[in-house]
Structure formats: structure tokens, C-alpha cells
Amino acid sequence: MEGEQTADLIRAQLRRMRTAAGMSQEEFGRRAAYSASTISAVETGTRPLDIPYMRRMDEVLDTGGLFESLLRMAEREGQPSWFRPWLDAERGARQLRCFHPTLIPALLQTENYARAVIRCDDLLSDDKVEKRVAARMDRQAILAQPDPPQLIAVIDEGILRRTDESFRGLMAQQIDRLMASAERPQVSVHVIPIHVGLHVGMSGPFALARGADGGWIGSLETQLNGSVIDSESELATLMSRWETVRNEALPRRQSIDLLKEAVTSWT
């Protein structure tokens, strides 16, 4: 609810600043390259807010990026309360380690893959699905910043081999993204081959973030919620499990070769 309240405040501020600038919705729309009906829909809440729209409003109203910042705040507030400390840790991390036995890690997902995964929750409306997709894509901006964190991702080969013809194009695109990401100097992708069989990582996904101060924080997710891990004993357990899954995985170059072979099977 906090995120929705912030979004309402953004809409009210947009109306106020447009009016203070002496512009009707029609004139404002002409300057912003949007129709008057779109301006009205945004201000009344029948059209969801999005980053491209906010950026354009900032340009027209010369706000110095105010509305984009407010929307990103609203998106953050829309996340579960337990997840917000992890988002802060992720944004400020100097190194990220993530393991997932069943899905591509969120920071390396394509938009189409993320949408397909999020839509698996049939309790979500289309609007909520799209908001979650946008929030997930926004998280990935940390990898494109001038001084990005090092990201080490470990995945299970089974993720790449799910046999469903309806996902053929989606999976080919997703594995292409993994290969492109793995070629970047700050990103490493390691694959645990199927022949490894059972291993401790099959108990569930987890992630670790090291901040600028050298301290670590962990994240666990379940079907219903999740938790942020910061106690020394629990972090030590996660570190031990990380070393186990990392040691089961192939080296970087061999993992890329496996990705190349997997994408061929989808194309």
C-alpha cells in the first residue's frame, strides 16, 4: 500500500506542477509528445506510471530528475518489507554471489523470461505482473553503471534443458543473454552439469552481497516470502554452501561452452 500512496502523491504533484506552469493537458501533451488523453489517464490513475513517462515529465518541467526518482521510490516501497534491505544491499554491493537450482537469477533474466516466470503466479493481475517485470529490469541497472559490482552466478544445467516447445524462442533469447553477460569482465556464470546429481544447493536458492565496508549479507526466498540473513552463524552456513555449489560447477570457459551447446538445442 505504501507504494500506491506514493504513486498517488506523484500524480498529484504532476498535476500541480503542470497547472503552476500554466499548461493545459493538451499543451502539456504537445510538449511531452503524449496525447492529452494519456496525460489525463496518468493524472487520474487509469494509466500506470512508468520510467520513460517520468523521464519525459522531468525534461518538460525541468525538475532535475525528481519524478523518475519518486517513481523508483514507489516501486521500491511496493516490494515486500523483508525484501527492501536486500535491495539496498544489492544496490550498494561490490560483489554479488547468487545460486539458483531452478531459475535464471533475476539480475540476468531477459524481460520475456522474467515475465513468463512472474506470470506463473496466477494470483497476480496483468498490471501487477508488468510492475514486477519493470522492477526486476530496473534492478539490473547496477550491472550497467560505470563501476559495477562483480557478479558470480551459479545455475543448474537443468534450467537450460526444460523441454517445452512454447518456450523455444524465449529460452534461446535467455541463453544468448547469459552468454553475452558471461563475456563481460565483471560477470561470471558457472553451470552445474546434470551428471553431478544431488548436491546441497538443491535445497533452494540463495544470494550473498558484500558491501563497500567488506561486510556480507544474505538472502533466502521461499514460496511465501523470504528473509535477509545477517547473523554471523547463518552467513557462515551460506558461505559454506556457496563454496560447495561453486566447486560443483564448471569453470567459466567450460560453462560458456555448455551454454553455447544448450542454445543450439533450442534453435
Coordinates of C-alpha atoms in Angstrom, one line a residue:
M1 CA 0.0 0.0 0.0
E2 CA 2.9 2.4 0.7
G3 CA 3.9 2.2 -3.0
E4 CA 0.4 3.0 -4.1
Q5 CA 0.2 6.0 -1.8
T6 CA 3.5 7.3 -3.2
A7 CA 2.2 6.9 -6.7
D8 CA -0.9 8.9 -5.8
L9 CA 1.4 11.7 -4.5
I10 CA 3.4 11.6 -7.7
R11 CA 0.2 12.1 -9.8
A12 CA -0.9 15.0 -7.6
Q13 CA 2.4 16.6 -7.9
L14 CA 2.4 16.2 -11.7
R15 CA -1.0 17.9 -11.9
R16 CA 0.2 20.7 -9.5
M17 CA 3.4 21.4 -11.4
R18 CA 1.6 21.3 -14.8
T19 CA -1.0 23.8 -13.6
A20 CA 1.6 26.0 -12.0
A21 CA 3.4 26.1 -15.4
G22 CA 0.2 27.4 -16.9
M23 CA -0.3 24.5 -19.2
S24 CA -3.5 22.6 -20.1
Q25 CA -3.3 18.9 -20.6
E26 CA -3.4 19.4 -24.4
E27 CA -0.5 21.9 -24.4
F28 CA 1.5 19.7 -21.9
G29 CA 0.9 16.7 -24.1
R30 CA 2.2 18.5 -27.2
R31 CA 5.4 19.5 -25.4
A32 CA 5.9 16.0 -23.9
A33 CA 4.9 14.2 -27.2
Y34 CA 2.0 12.4 -25.5
S35 CA -1.7 12.8 -26.3
A36 CA -3.9 14.8 -23.9
S37 CA -5.9 11.6 -23.2
T38 CA -2.7 9.9 -22.0
I39 CA -1.8 12.9 -19.8
S40 CA -5.3 12.7 -18.3
A41 CA -5.1 9.0 -17.8
V42 CA -1.8 9.3 -15.9
E43 CA -3.1 12.1 -13.7
T44 CA -6.3 10.3 -12.8
G45 CA -4.6 7.0 -12.2
T46 CA -6.2 5.0 -15.1
R47 CA -2.8 4.6 -16.8
P48 CA 0.1 3.2 -14.7
L49 CA 3.2 5.3 -14.2
D50 CA 6.4 4.2 -15.9
I51 CA 10.0 5.3 -16.1
P52 CA 10.0 6.6 -19.7
Y53 CA 7.0 8.8 -19.0
M54 CA 8.5 10.1 -15.8
R55 CA 11.8 11.0 -17.6
R56 CA 9.9 13.0 -20.2
M57 CA 7.9 14.8 -17.5
D58 CA 11.2 15.7 -15.8
E59 CA 12.5 17.1 -19.1
V60 CA 9.4 19.2 -19.8
L61 CA 9.1 20.5 -16.3
D62 CA 12.9 20.8 -15.8
T63 CA 12.8 19.1 -12.4
G64 CA 16.3 17.6 -12.4
G65 CA 15.0 14.0 -12.3
L66 CA 12.6 14.5 -9.5
F67 CA 9.7 12.4 -10.9
E68 CA 11.9 9.5 -12.0
S69 CA 13.4 9.4 -8.5
L70 CA 10.0 9.4 -6.9
L71 CA 8.7 6.6 -9.1
R72 CA 11.7 4.5 -8.3
M73 CA 11.0 5.1 -4.6
A74 CA 7.4 4.0 -5.2
E75 CA 8.5 0.8 -6.9
R76 CA 10.8 0.1 -4.0
E77 CA 8.0 0.6 -1.5
G78 CA 5.9 -1.8 -3.5
Q79 CA 8.3 -4.6 -2.7
P80 CA 7.7 -6.9 0.3
S81 CA 9.1 -5.4 3.5
W82 CA 11.5 -8.2 4.0
F83 CA 13.0 -7.6 0.5
R84 CA 13.8 -3.9 0.9
P85 CA 17.0 -4.4 3.0
W86 CA 18.2 -6.9 0.3
L87 CA 17.6 -4.3 -2.5
D88 CA 19.6 -1.8 -0.6
A89 CA 22.4 -4.3 -0.2
E90 CA 22.2 -5.2 -3.8
R91 CA 22.5 -1.6 -5.0
G92 CA 25.5 -0.9 -2.8
A93 CA 27.3 -4.2 -3.3
R94 CA 30.8 -4.6 -4.5
Q95 CA 30.4 -8.3 -5.1
L96 CA 27.2 -10.4 -5.6
R97 CA 27.0 -14.2 -5.5
C98 CA 23.8 -15.9 -6.5
F99 CA 22.8 -19.5 -6.8
H100 CA 19.5 -20.8 -8.2
P101 CA 18.7 -24.5 -8.9
T102 CA 15.5 -23.9 -10.9
L103 CA 15.5 -20.4 -12.5
I104 CA 17.9 -18.0 -14.2
P105 CA 18.9 -15.4 -11.5
A106 CA 16.9 -12.2 -11.5
L107 CA 19.8 -10.0 -12.4
L108 CA 20.5 -12.0 -15.6
Q109 CA 16.9 -12.5 -16.8
T110 CA 15.6 -11.1 -20.1
E111 CA 12.3 -9.2 -19.9
N112 CA 10.4 -12.0 -21.6
Y113 CA 11.8 -14.7 -19.3
A114 CA 11.1 -12.6 -16.2
R115 CA 7.5 -12.0 -17.4
A116 CA 7.0 -15.7 -18.0
V117 CA 8.3 -16.6 -14.5
I118 CA 6.3 -13.9 -12.8
R119 CA 3.1 -14.9 -14.6
C120 CA 3.4 -18.4 -13.1
D121 CA 1.7 -16.7 -10.1
D122 CA -1.9 -16.8 -11.3
L123 CA -3.0 -14.6 -8.4
L124 CA -1.3 -11.6 -10.0
S125 CA -3.2 -9.2 -12.3
D126 CA -1.6 -8.2 -15.6
D127 CA -0.9 -4.8 -14.2
K128 CA 0.9 -6.3 -11.2
V129 CA 2.9 -8.6 -13.4
E130 CA 4.1 -5.7 -15.6
K131 CA 5.0 -3.7 -12.5
R132 CA 7.1 -6.6 -11.1
V133 CA 8.8 -7.1 -14.5
A134 CA 9.7 -3.4 -14.6
A135 CA 11.0 -3.5 -11.1
R136 CA 13.1 -6.6 -11.9
M137 CA 14.6 -4.9 -15.1
D138 CA 15.3 -1.8 -13.0
R139 CA 17.4 -3.9 -10.6
Q140 CA 19.6 -4.9 -13.4
A141 CA 20.8 -1.3 -13.9
I142 CA 23.5 -1.9 -11.3
L143 CA 25.4 -4.0 -13.8
A144 CA 25.5 -1.2 -16.4
Q145 CA 26.7 1.5 -14.1
P146 CA 30.3 2.9 -14.5
D147 CA 31.7 0.9 -11.6
P148 CA 29.5 -2.2 -11.4
P149 CA 29.8 -4.9 -8.8
Q150 CA 31.3 -8.3 -9.6
L151 CA 28.5 -10.8 -10.1
I152 CA 29.2 -14.5 -9.8
A153 CA 26.1 -16.7 -10.7
V154 CA 25.8 -20.4 -10.4
I155 CA 22.9 -22.2 -12.1
D156 CA 21.9 -25.8 -12.6
E157 CA 22.1 -27.2 -16.2
G158 CA 18.5 -28.5 -15.8
I159 CA 17.4 -24.8 -16.1
L160 CA 18.7 -24.8 -19.6
R161 CA 17.1 -28.1 -20.6
R162 CA 13.4 -27.6 -19.8
T163 CA 11.6 -29.2 -22.7
D164 CA 8.6 -27.1 -23.7
E165 CA 8.2 -26.1 -27.3
S166 CA 6.2 -22.9 -26.3
F167 CA 9.4 -21.6 -24.7
R168 CA 11.8 -22.3 -27.6
G169 CA 12.3 -18.7 -28.6
L170 CA 12.2 -17.4 -25.1
M171 CA 14.9 -19.8 -23.9
A172 CA 17.1 -19.2 -26.9
Q173 CA 17.0 -15.5 -26.2
Q174 CA 17.6 -16.0 -22.5
I175 CA 20.7 -18.3 -23.0
D176 CA 22.0 -15.7 -25.5
R177 CA 21.7 -13.1 -22.7
L178 CA 23.6 -15.4 -20.4
M179 CA 26.4 -15.9 -22.8
A180 CA 26.7 -12.2 -23.5
S181 CA 26.7 -11.4 -19.8
A182 CA 29.3 -14.1 -19.1
E183 CA 31.7 -12.4 -21.6
R184 CA 31.7 -9.2 -19.6
P185 CA 34.7 -8.8 -17.3
Q186 CA 32.6 -8.3 -14.1
V187 CA 30.2 -11.2 -14.6
S188 CA 30.9 -14.9 -14.2
V189 CA 28.3 -17.6 -15.0
H190 CA 29.0 -21.1 -13.9
V191 CA 26.9 -24.2 -14.7
I192 CA 26.5 -27.3 -12.5
P193 CA 26.3 -30.1 -15.0
I194 CA 23.4 -32.6 -14.8
H195 CA 25.7 -35.5 -14.2
V196 CA 26.6 -34.1 -10.8
G197 CA 23.3 -35.4 -9.4
L198 CA 22.2 -34.5 -5.9
H199 CA 24.0 -31.6 -4.2
V200 CA 23.4 -29.3 -1.2
G201 CA 22.3 -26.4 -3.4
M202 CA 19.1 -28.3 -4.4
S203 CA 17.7 -27.3 -1.0
G204 CA 16.9 -23.9 -2.5
P205 CA 18.2 -20.6 -4.0
F206 CA 20.2 -18.0 -2.1
A207 CA 22.3 -14.9 -2.7
L208 CA 25.1 -13.1 -1.0
A209 CA 26.2 -9.4 -1.2
R210 CA 29.4 -7.9 0.0
G211 CA 29.2 -4.1 0.7
A212 CA 31.9 -1.5 0.3
D213 CA 32.8 -2.0 4.0
G214 CA 33.6 -5.6 3.4
G215 CA 30.6 -6.9 5.3
W216 CA 28.3 -9.6 3.9
I217 CA 24.5 -10.0 3.9
G218 CA 22.5 -12.9 2.5
S219 CA 19.1 -13.5 1.1
L220 CA 16.8 -16.5 1.0
E221 CA 13.4 -16.9 -0.8
T222 CA 10.6 -19.4 -0.2
Q223 CA 7.2 -20.0 -1.9
L224 CA 5.6 -17.5 0.5
N225 CA 8.2 -14.9 1.5
G226 CA 11.9 -14.7 2.2
S227 CA 14.4 -13.4 4.7
V228 CA 17.6 -11.4 4.8
I229 CA 20.5 -13.1 6.6
D230 CA 22.9 -11.0 8.6
S231 CA 23.9 -13.2 11.6
E232 CA 27.5 -14.5 11.6
S233 CA 26.5 -18.1 12.1
E234 CA 23.9 -18.1 9.3
L235 CA 26.2 -16.2 7.0
A236 CA 28.9 -18.8 7.7
T237 CA 26.5 -21.6 6.7
L238 CA 25.6 -19.8 3.5
M239 CA 29.2 -19.1 2.7
S240 CA 30.0 -22.9 3.2
R241 CA 27.1 -23.8 0.9
W242 CA 28.2 -21.3 -1.7
E243 CA 31.7 -22.9 -1.8
T244 CA 30.1 -26.3 -2.3
V245 CA 27.9 -25.3 -5.2
R246 CA 30.6 -23.2 -6.8
N247 CA 33.0 -26.2 -6.6
E248 CA 30.4 -28.5 -8.2
A249 CA 30.1 -26.0 -11.2
L250 CA 32.2 -26.0 -14.3
P251 CA 34.9 -23.3 -14.8
R252 CA 33.9 -20.1 -16.6
R253 CA 35.0 -21.1 -20.1
Q254 CA 33.6 -24.6 -19.9
S255 CA 30.3 -23.1 -18.7
I256 CA 30.2 -20.8 -21.7
D257 CA 30.8 -23.7 -24.0
L258 CA 27.9 -25.6 -22.3
L259 CA 25.7 -22.5 -22.8
K260 CA 26.6 -22.4 -26.5
E261 CA 25.6 -26.1 -26.9
A262 CA 22.4 -25.5 -25.0
V263 CA 21.3 -22.6 -27.1
T264 CA 21.9 -24.7 -30.2
S265 CA 19.4 -27.3 -28.9
W266 CA 16.8 -24.5 -28.6
T267 CA 17.4 -23.1 -32.1

